[in-house]
Amino acid sequence: MPRAKVQRKSTAIDMTAMCDVSFLLLTFFILTATARQPDPLEVTIPSSTYKLKVPDLDMGILSIGKGKVFYEIIGKDIKMSTLDKMGEKYSIKFTPEERERFGVIGAFGVPIGNLKEFIAMDGEKRTAFQKVAGGIPADSTNNQLAEWILQSRTAVAELHSTQMRVSIKGDAQEEYPAVKKIVDILQKQKINKFSLITSAEGGAE
């Protein structure tokens, strides 16, 4: 009796569901991702063999270079709360729109008197403006940097019930007195533990 021959058919896989899921995930990541803000100050950080990841919450980063100091506050809610406190300190009223815009700004280095003008600018104008602004004043007679650090620490304590960590990102060629002045500001606020941001030996961040 002849053997029945089974007809072979190609297997068809419906990829519609997988494509839908892929595009949903892609859309989600695009909408929730935040663009990395360009650094307003070009800093060549020193190298180190010690590796420790910088936390991405409750953090303040001081960038020092060319005699200027820039400050970056990590966390939108912390930034907005700090701005409110600085407005009260210096009698400057910030609108809800200005608060929202400041909440997504990265590092900044302008005097408090120019902050409203700085916030109103777009990204490219901000970068150009900061290059000639001279950084945040840290003189003994006008120490706005110390006030920014103090108010951001207060905001972290109030909103997240923890202590703010501080990191210093200093240029490898920066003069020692400029760095010491920042360390003195931290020590006056009893901040004796802070991190120094470096690059890994061999050039890897």
Short mmCIF file of C-alpha atoms in Angstrom, two decimals:
data_model
loop_
_atom_site.label_atom_id
_atom_site.label_comp_id
_atom_site.label_asym_id
_atom_site.label_seq_id
_atom_site.Cartn_x
_atom_site.Cartn_y
_atom_site.Cartn_z
CA MET A 1 0.00 0.00 0.00
CA PRO A 2 1.53 3.32 -1.02
CA ARG A 3 2.54 5.68 1.78
CA ALA A 4 0.54 8.91 2.01
CA LYS A 5 2.71 11.94 1.38
CA VAL A 6 2.06 14.84 3.79
CA GLN A 7 2.12 18.16 2.04
CA ARG A 8 4.59 20.56 3.64
CA LYS A 9 3.47 24.11 4.28
CA SER A 10 5.58 27.09 5.26
CA THR A 11 5.05 28.42 8.77
CA ALA A 12 3.63 31.93 8.88
CA ILE A 13 4.27 34.10 11.96
CA ASP A 14 2.11 37.14 12.54
CA MET A 15 4.45 39.95 13.62
CA THR A 16 1.73 42.55 14.06
CA ALA A 17 1.54 42.23 17.85
CA MET A 18 5.32 42.37 18.26
CA CYS A 19 5.57 45.47 16.07
CA ASP A 20 2.84 47.16 18.10
CA VAL A 21 4.66 46.42 21.35
CA SER A 22 7.99 47.61 19.91
CA PHE A 23 6.55 50.94 18.78
CA LEU A 24 4.78 51.42 22.11
CA LEU A 25 8.03 50.88 23.99
CA LEU A 26 9.91 53.18 21.63
CA THR A 27 7.28 55.90 22.04
CA PHE A 28 7.38 55.51 25.82
CA PHE A 29 11.17 55.90 26.02
CA ILE A 30 11.15 58.91 23.68
CA LEU A 31 8.45 60.71 25.66
CA THR A 32 9.93 59.98 29.10
CA ALA A 33 13.60 60.53 28.29
CA THR A 34 15.21 63.87 29.12
CA ALA A 35 17.77 65.38 26.79
CA ARG A 36 21.23 65.77 28.28
CA GLN A 37 21.98 69.42 28.84
CA PRO A 38 25.27 70.63 27.34
CA ASP A 39 27.90 71.62 29.89
CA PRO A 40 28.26 75.42 29.89
CA LEU A 41 31.82 75.13 31.15
CA GLU A 42 34.44 73.01 29.42
CA VAL A 43 36.21 71.16 32.22
CA THR A 44 39.09 68.73 31.76
CA ILE A 45 38.68 66.59 34.85
CA PRO A 46 41.67 64.75 36.34
CA SER A 47 41.99 60.98 36.03
CA SER A 48 41.70 58.46 38.84
CA THR A 49 41.73 54.71 39.37
CA TYR A 50 38.93 54.88 41.96
CA LYS A 51 35.47 54.16 40.57
CA LEU A 52 32.22 55.16 42.27
CA LYS A 53 29.05 56.04 40.39
CA VAL A 54 27.71 59.54 41.04
CA PRO A 55 24.13 59.32 42.40
CA ASP A 56 21.37 60.79 40.25
CA LEU A 57 19.18 62.07 43.10
CA ASP A 58 19.56 64.57 45.97
CA MET A 59 22.81 65.81 44.48
CA GLY A 60 24.51 69.14 43.93
CA ILE A 61 27.42 69.42 41.47
CA LEU A 62 29.87 72.35 41.56
CA SER A 63 31.82 72.86 38.34
CA ILE A 64 34.99 74.94 38.68
CA GLY A 65 37.10 76.18 35.79
CA LYS A 66 38.69 79.36 34.41
CA GLY A 67 37.95 81.13 37.67
CA LYS A 68 34.20 80.53 37.31
CA VAL A 69 31.82 78.42 39.35
CA PHE A 70 28.68 76.72 38.00
CA TYR A 71 26.09 74.86 40.03
CA GLU A 72 23.82 71.98 39.01
CA ILE A 73 20.98 70.76 41.20
CA ILE A 74 19.75 67.24 40.49
CA GLY A 75 15.97 66.79 40.63
CA LYS A 76 13.28 69.03 39.15
CA ASP A 77 11.34 69.38 42.39
CA ILE A 78 14.51 70.32 44.26
CA LYS A 79 15.41 72.92 41.63
CA MET A 80 12.00 74.55 41.77
CA SER A 81 11.92 74.60 45.56
CA THR A 82 15.44 76.07 45.68
CA LEU A 83 14.42 78.76 43.20
CA ASP A 84 11.48 79.71 45.43
CA LYS A 85 13.75 79.98 48.45
CA MET A 86 16.30 82.09 46.56
CA GLY A 87 13.48 84.33 45.34
CA GLU A 88 12.38 84.91 48.92
CA LYS A 89 15.97 85.59 50.01
CA TYR A 90 16.64 88.16 47.29
CA SER A 91 13.06 89.50 46.96
CA ILE A 92 12.59 88.23 43.39
CA LYS A 93 9.21 86.85 42.31
CA PHE A 94 9.39 83.96 39.81
CA THR A 95 6.34 83.04 37.74
CA PRO A 96 5.06 79.43 37.42
CA GLU A 97 6.41 79.37 33.84
CA GLU A 98 9.87 80.46 35.03
CA ARG A 99 9.81 77.81 37.74
CA GLU A 100 8.99 75.11 35.19
CA ARG A 101 11.74 76.26 32.82
CA PHE A 102 14.29 76.42 35.61
CA GLY A 103 13.30 72.90 36.65
CA VAL A 104 14.74 71.45 33.42
CA ILE A 105 17.87 73.61 33.21
CA GLY A 106 21.13 71.83 33.93
CA ALA A 107 24.17 73.63 35.31
CA PHE A 108 23.94 77.41 35.57
CA GLY A 109 26.42 80.12 36.41
CA VAL A 110 24.86 83.57 36.48
CA PRO A 111 24.27 86.14 39.24
CA ILE A 112 20.80 86.04 40.80
CA GLY A 113 20.05 89.45 39.31
CA ASN A 114 20.37 88.01 35.77
CA LEU A 115 18.53 84.78 36.49
CA LYS A 116 15.12 85.80 35.13
CA GLU A 117 16.75 86.91 31.87
CA PHE A 118 18.74 83.67 31.77
CA ILE A 119 15.67 81.48 32.30
CA ALA A 120 13.79 83.21 29.45
CA MET A 121 16.53 82.36 26.92
CA ASP A 122 16.66 79.25 24.75
CA GLY A 123 19.42 76.68 25.09
CA GLU A 124 21.97 78.19 22.68
CA LYS A 125 21.57 81.71 24.04
CA ARG A 126 21.93 80.43 27.59
CA THR A 127 25.24 78.75 26.74
CA ALA A 128 26.57 81.90 25.07
CA PHE A 129 25.35 84.10 27.92
CA GLN A 130 27.02 81.96 30.58
CA LYS A 131 30.39 82.17 28.83
CA VAL A 132 30.50 85.91 29.52
CA ALA A 133 28.46 85.98 32.74
CA GLY A 134 31.37 85.11 35.00
CA GLY A 135 29.74 82.29 36.96
CA ILE A 136 27.92 82.46 40.29
CA PRO A 137 29.40 85.14 42.59
CA ALA A 138 31.31 83.58 45.50
CA ASP A 139 33.00 86.63 46.98
CA SER A 140 32.97 87.28 50.70
CA THR A 141 30.81 90.39 50.18
CA ASN A 142 28.41 88.76 47.70
CA ASN A 143 28.50 85.01 48.31
CA GLN A 144 25.49 83.88 46.26
CA LEU A 145 27.03 80.43 45.75
CA ALA A 146 26.91 79.71 49.49
CA GLU A 147 23.24 80.72 49.51
CA TRP A 148 22.43 78.43 46.55
CA ILE A 149 24.08 75.50 48.32
CA LEU A 150 22.32 76.25 51.60
CA GLN A 151 18.87 76.64 50.04
CA SER A 152 19.21 73.50 47.89
CA ARG A 153 20.26 71.51 50.97
CA THR A 154 17.22 72.84 52.81
CA ALA A 155 14.97 71.86 49.88
CA VAL A 156 16.35 68.30 49.84
CA ALA A 157 15.82 67.97 53.59
CA GLU A 158 12.24 69.25 53.36
CA LEU A 159 11.14 67.31 50.28
CA HIS A 160 13.10 64.05 50.58
CA SER A 161 13.98 63.98 54.30
CA THR A 162 17.64 63.29 53.60
CA GLN A 163 20.95 65.12 53.27
CA MET A 164 22.07 66.45 49.92
CA ARG A 165 25.32 65.09 48.57
CA VAL A 166 27.83 67.46 47.04
CA SER A 167 30.33 66.76 44.25
CA ILE A 168 33.06 69.00 42.87
CA LYS A 169 33.91 68.86 39.18
CA GLY A 170 37.14 70.81 38.89
CA ASP A 171 39.33 71.47 35.90
CA ALA A 172 42.67 69.71 36.16
CA GLN A 173 44.48 72.98 35.36
CA GLU A 174 42.52 75.12 37.83
CA GLU A 175 44.53 77.05 40.39
CA TYR A 176 44.43 75.78 43.97
CA PRO A 177 43.02 79.02 45.54
CA ALA A 178 39.89 78.80 43.37
CA VAL A 179 39.19 75.25 44.55
CA LYS A 180 40.06 76.06 48.17
CA LYS A 181 37.53 78.91 48.17
CA ILE A 182 34.77 76.45 47.25
CA VAL A 183 35.93 73.95 49.87
CA ASP A 184 35.89 76.73 52.48
CA ILE A 185 32.28 77.55 51.56
CA LEU A 186 31.32 73.91 52.05
CA GLN A 187 33.15 73.63 55.35
CA LYS A 188 31.45 76.75 56.71
CA GLN A 189 28.17 74.86 56.18
CA LYS A 190 29.73 71.85 57.94
CA ILE A 191 29.95 69.87 54.69
CA ASN A 192 33.19 68.00 55.27
CA LYS A 193 32.37 65.02 53.06
CA PHE A 194 32.05 65.52 49.32
CA SER A 195 33.03 63.75 46.10
CA LEU A 196 35.54 64.78 43.45
CA ILE A 197 34.40 63.87 39.93
CA THR A 198 37.22 62.33 37.90
CA SER A 199 37.65 60.31 34.74
CA ALA A 200 38.86 56.72 34.78
CA GLU A 201 42.48 55.99 33.93
CA GLY A 202 42.79 55.43 30.20
CA GLY A 203 40.21 58.05 29.22
CA ALA A 204 37.01 56.19 29.96
CA GLU A 205 34.44 58.16 31.96
#
